[in-house]
């Protein structure tokens, strides 16, 4: 173990402490990168930062972030989404936790339109958080549902992570897409089941609508739902529809959603110039917060890897000479643990290539391994301290403390582990669909 | 003394192009008895794929792998050292121009002077086979079929396909397969049968068109930071130099083996239909290339100089090969290969 | 002590209940900051407001460009040569330069698990030490390294290579050092605010 490798470990430990000092997280990551990078690599650390910034700046697919955030702010200002959730709540008035169902179903549908976590968590957070707060829903469980639901986008295609992961592991991208659909839906079902059971056992977590506020009849409830659903269907049509029919790329689909939202506010007579100005301005702030955080965590991961710590961990594990299942388990544990301080990119680029040869030698199904890794990496977004989903939500739902968001997220991390174990025990969950589709 | 280099390529980990640098590292480590160890990481590990050359020059990484099609934004002559048709010389012949026709010196001039990366030592390696025309919904039967075709390709082939009348669409590399699947683009090309298969192209298109003059092979680059190079003793320098040559040959031979197997798998098990590109389309490709290259040459002295040097070599070599090599169709017919 | 623009904004607030939230956010009370520092803070903050305002309209431009491109390609089979480059350049410019505006509005998320329980004075002390010891040095180097890349790009007239448009790249590369510069400028305002928070022990 060289000095630089040790330095990388210290960098990780310092992050755990430093991030809680309360300075903005993005800048904490950047200054730690500068500090440890400079000790280990000299001036090169600064160049490395510029390369990482440039990398984020030239990723065209991330342009979906401002587009979806803008869509969210426009809808928020027009009160359109509130109406949808209210309709939903009216219809399921007697069911405790109706809003959890609403959030999770919306997240799953939204996941088929985008794979950019920053976009989905902020959008769903913006729309659902105020309603959940107003309905006296449990903050932790609400925040957990939104963050966990929002990260489904990276598992359910399309997803940039899967597109990057496929060629790294020698697996065809369409097959990998197919392999991740059932695990993604399995996770949705786990989430749904969990929130419903919790609410059934403890109704105050997601209180049903008080008797006085319930709709007078089914007709009223259905009408509310219809009115609420219409704009939503139009927007999903604009976003998802334009992507699935080949009209638009995912980025353009996000733009279609934003333009659609703008047209809806005009149609509903809710459009004013000051409102537009505010939505645009807030879009700049939230977009910048999201992407600066991404950039900072990429810088952090790049320096960590360049110091040699990442490769050292992987090589050490490979040298253990484990049996095939041991390799899989070791890989899963390492990816899970590294997901706490790091994001998916540094893990995919450094660890998988080192592990790949032994996984291939062990004659394990690479498609299955990739699906496992993908589920595991999705968890990285939910595991503090570098838990992007928490910070994205915090930016648009300031009423919830990070402590509440964390404690909600932990419950869903546990569900993710359950899903991971299920896919581990029953490889068919991942392998069945690709076989049916491509063989 | 032992030396350890951090190497990053511009490619994905499973890609043949990336694996060429992994092989090179293995050869060098073995030949040097472990005195020079290269740890090779894929594109994006430390810097974005497009920045590997810059990063070697800065010293952010010690060495890098890529190909000059990546540097056409810095200066368009890069394409001439990578996959431009080279007056009919496929990349293995282009390597001949580089060794014996002055190409190597021109490439060093390109990197060190034109692009001003003066802290970089460059090598050319690993000639690839000609790149297929791409994955189509329906086979192209005439030049007219190319008109308005939504085609995705990077670098100077963009100019060529536009010249031929295609509606060239720009989507990021990560979006190529999904975009084909949804139909945002109709047609795309990637690299080789094996690489195309890994990327999943046969899962979204079934008509695989070849051959093509659009990218007549590819020559890769290996870059070493000058300070790192200068500190090597002479014997290690020689090991790297000859390691590059050995891997160049092995890459080509490996390519014959792996790509033929991949093509068979795709045809026999994945329902892929290989369609032959009509001669008139290939003629049109060369016409379009010539127009594009002449355009750049008229604007840029260095570009013209490289082009002249290639022509001089090709004038001897292309006719030699045509005369000395018996035509392949006789062997195909005689042995009953199809 | 009172400056004219405070009154103006308050009057505007009364006139229009529907005033954008953003204008309400802009009126951070600076009463505990004496002149001339108050003037400096106000100037710096208005500067961040100003480029934030410009960037906000770029968001709308981005929407228009990507939607038009999809229509051009799908309905008219004639994709543009510039939409691809425009979309990532606009997006990158928005989030990079917007970082300063975001800092001005406290938009960069903090891990507030402990932070929020500390006294305003401790919070200010933490902020000041981070800014002075780590933030400014980090940004100086970021600026320097970013500037070098932009200059290199300018010297070889580097162009983007993905599309036929091939726009000149150095202005976009220059966004990195300008971002660092804007962040440092905004950092000065934040340090002054934190300093007087530390001095008076008062958040406002
Ligand atoms: Na998705
Ligand atoms: Na994490």
mmCIF file with all atom_site columns, N, CA, C and O in Angstrom, chain B residues 55-70:
data_model
loop_
_atom_site.group_PDB
_atom_site.id
_atom_site.type_symbol
_atom_site.label_atom_id
_atom_site.label_alt_id
_atom_site.label_comp_id
_atom_site.label_asym_id
_atom_site.label_entity_id
_atom_site.label_seq_id
_atom_site.pdbx_PDB_ins_code
_atom_site.Cartn_x
_atom_site.Cartn_y
_atom_site.Cartn_z
_atom_site.occupancy
_atom_site.B_iso_or_equiv
_atom_site.pdbx_formal_charge
_atom_site.auth_seq_id
_atom_site.auth_comp_id
_atom_site.auth_asym_id
_atom_site.auth_atom_id
_atom_site.pdbx_PDB_model_num
ATOM 1  N N  . UNK B 1 55 ? -4.838  15.233 -21.351 1.00 0.00 ? 55 UNK B N  1
ATOM 2  C CA . UNK B 1 55 ? -4.483  14.800 -20.000 1.00 0.00 ? 55 UNK B CA 1
ATOM 3  C C  . UNK B 1 55 ? -3.081  14.194 -19.955 1.00 0.00 ? 55 UNK B C  1
ATOM 4  O O  . UNK B 1 55 ? -2.387  14.328 -18.945 1.00 0.00 ? 55 UNK B O  1
ATOM 5  N N  . UNK B 1 56 ? -2.649  13.551 -21.046 1.00 0.00 ? 56 UNK B N  1
ATOM 6  C CA . UNK B 1 56 ? -1.281  13.040 -21.085 1.00 0.00 ? 56 UNK B CA 1
ATOM 7  C C  . UNK B 1 56 ? -0.305  14.207 -21.152 1.00 0.00 ? 56 UNK B C  1
ATOM 8  O O  . UNK B 1 56 ? 0.717   14.229 -20.463 1.00 0.00 ? 56 UNK B O  1
ATOM 9  N N  . UNK B 1 57 ? -0.635  15.190 -21.958 1.00 0.00 ? 57 UNK B N  1
ATOM 10 C CA . UNK B 1 57 ? 0.254   16.338 -22.101 1.00 0.00 ? 57 UNK B CA 1
ATOM 11 C C  . UNK B 1 57 ? 0.412   17.075 -20.769 1.00 0.00 ? 57 UNK B C  1
ATOM 12 O O  . UNK B 1 57 ? 1.496   17.507 -20.415 1.00 0.00 ? 57 UNK B O  1
ATOM 13 N N  . UNK B 1 58 ? -0.684  17.199 -20.020 1.00 0.00 ? 58 UNK B N  1
ATOM 14 C CA . UNK B 1 58 ? -0.630  17.827 -18.691 1.00 0.00 ? 58 UNK B CA 1
ATOM 15 C C  . UNK B 1 58 ? 0.102   16.951 -17.685 1.00 0.00 ? 58 UNK B C  1
ATOM 16 O O  . UNK B 1 58 ? 0.565   17.438 -16.670 1.00 0.00 ? 58 UNK B O  1
ATOM 17 N N  . UNK B 1 59 ? 0.084   15.627 -17.924 1.00 0.00 ? 59 UNK B N  1
ATOM 18 C CA . UNK B 1 59 ? 0.615   14.705 -16.930 1.00 0.00 ? 59 UNK B CA 1
ATOM 19 C C  . UNK B 1 59 ? -0.433  14.214 -15.947 1.00 0.00 ? 59 UNK B C  1
ATOM 20 O O  . UNK B 1 59 ? -0.108  13.552 -14.971 1.00 0.00 ? 59 UNK B O  1
ATOM 21 N N  . UNK B 1 60 ? -1.707  14.554 -16.196 1.00 0.00 ? 60 UNK B N  1
ATOM 22 C CA . UNK B 1 60 ? -2.769  14.065 -15.320 1.00 0.00 ? 60 UNK B CA 1
ATOM 23 C C  . UNK B 1 60 ? -2.828  12.538 -15.364 1.00 0.00 ? 60 UNK B C  1
ATOM 24 O O  . UNK B 1 60 ? -3.075  11.881 -14.370 1.00 0.00 ? 60 UNK B O  1
ATOM 25 N N  . UNK B 1 61 ? -2.599  11.967 -16.553 1.00 0.00 ? 61 UNK B N  1
ATOM 26 C CA . UNK B 1 61 ? -2.360  10.538 -16.665 1.00 0.00 ? 61 UNK B CA 1
ATOM 27 C C  . UNK B 1 61 ? -0.992  10.369 -17.338 1.00 0.00 ? 61 UNK B C  1
ATOM 28 O O  . UNK B 1 61 ? -0.502  11.300 -17.982 1.00 0.00 ? 61 UNK B O  1
ATOM 29 N N  . UNK B 1 62 ? -0.383  9.205  -17.161 1.00 0.00 ? 62 UNK B N  1
ATOM 30 C CA . UNK B 1 62 ? 0.977   9.029  -17.674 1.00 0.00 ? 62 UNK B CA 1
ATOM 31 C C  . UNK B 1 62 ? 0.985   8.647  -19.148 1.00 0.00 ? 62 UNK B C  1
ATOM 32 O O  . UNK B 1 62 ? 1.897   8.989  -19.880 1.00 0.00 ? 62 UNK B O  1
ATOM 33 N N  . UNK B 1 63 ? -0.036  7.895  -19.557 1.00 0.00 ? 63 UNK B N  1
ATOM 34 C CA . UNK B 1 63 ? -0.112  7.488  -20.954 1.00 0.00 ? 63 UNK B CA 1
ATOM 35 C C  . UNK B 1 63 ? -1.579  7.304  -21.319 1.00 0.00 ? 63 UNK B C  1
ATOM 36 O O  . UNK B 1 63 ? -2.430  7.186  -20.431 1.00 0.00 ? 63 UNK B O  1
ATOM 37 N N  . UNK B 1 64 ? -1.861  7.288  -22.634 1.00 0.00 ? 64 UNK B N  1
ATOM 38 C CA . UNK B 1 64 ? -3.256  7.219  -23.044 1.00 0.00 ? 64 UNK B CA 1
ATOM 39 C C  . UNK B 1 64 ? -3.395  6.465  -24.344 1.00 0.00 ? 64 UNK B C  1
ATOM 40 O O  . UNK B 1 64 ? -2.440  6.344  -25.117 1.00 0.00 ? 64 UNK B O  1
ATOM 41 N N  . UNK B 1 65 ? -4.607  5.954  -24.560 1.00 0.00 ? 65 UNK B N  1
ATOM 42 C CA . UNK B 1 65 ? -4.935  5.336  -25.831 1.00 0.00 ? 65 UNK B CA 1
ATOM 43 C C  . UNK B 1 65 ? -6.121  6.047  -26.444 1.00 0.00 ? 65 UNK B C  1
ATOM 44 O O  . UNK B 1 65 ? -7.026  6.484  -25.740 1.00 0.00 ? 65 UNK B O  1
ATOM 45 N N  . UNK B 1 66 ? -6.077  6.162  -27.775 1.00 0.00 ? 66 UNK B N  1
ATOM 46 C CA . UNK B 1 66 ? -7.203  6.797  -28.465 1.00 0.00 ? 66 UNK B CA 1
ATOM 47 C C  . UNK B 1 66 ? -6.969  6.632  -29.952 1.00 0.00 ? 66 UNK B C  1
ATOM 48 O O  . UNK B 1 66 ? -6.176  5.793  -30.370 1.00 0.00 ? 66 UNK B O  1
ATOM 49 N N  . UNK B 1 67 ? -7.685  7.389  -30.758 1.00 0.00 ? 67 UNK B N  1
ATOM 50 C CA . UNK B 1 67 ? -7.378  7.435  -32.181 1.00 0.00 ? 67 UNK B CA 1
ATOM 51 C C  . UNK B 1 67 ? -7.650  8.843  -32.663 1.00 0.00 ? 67 UNK B C  1
ATOM 52 O O  . UNK B 1 67 ? -8.421  9.577  -32.051 1.00 0.00 ? 67 UNK B O  1
ATOM 53 N N  . UNK B 1 68 ? -6.999  9.207  -33.762 1.00 0.00 ? 68 UNK B N  1
ATOM 54 C CA . UNK B 1 68 ? -6.979  10.611 -34.159 1.00 0.00 ? 68 UNK B CA 1
ATOM 55 C C  . UNK B 1 68 ? -8.321  11.104 -34.684 1.00 0.00 ? 68 UNK B C  1
ATOM 56 O O  . UNK B 1 68 ? -8.494  12.303 -34.899 1.00 0.00 ? 68 UNK B O  1
ATOM 57 N N  . UNK B 1 69 ? -9.297  10.197 -34.897 1.00 0.00 ? 69 UNK B N  1
ATOM 58 C CA . UNK B 1 69 ? -10.638 10.684 -35.214 1.00 0.00 ? 69 UNK B CA 1
ATOM 59 C C  . UNK B 1 69 ? -11.187 11.509 -34.043 1.00 0.00 ? 69 UNK B C  1
ATOM 60 O O  . UNK B 1 69 ? -12.075 12.333 -34.216 1.00 0.00 ? 69 UNK B O  1
ATOM 61 N N  . UNK B 1 70 ? -10.653 11.251 -32.854 1.00 0.00 ? 70 UNK B N  1
ATOM 62 C CA . UNK B 1 70 ? -11.078 12.021 -31.687 1.00 0.00 ? 70 UNK B CA 1
ATOM 63 C C  . UNK B 1 70 ? -10.558 13.458 -31.719 1.00 0.00 ? 70 UNK B C  1
ATOM 64 O O  . UNK B 1 70 ? -11.064 14.303 -31.015 1.00 0.00 ? 70 UNK B O  1
#
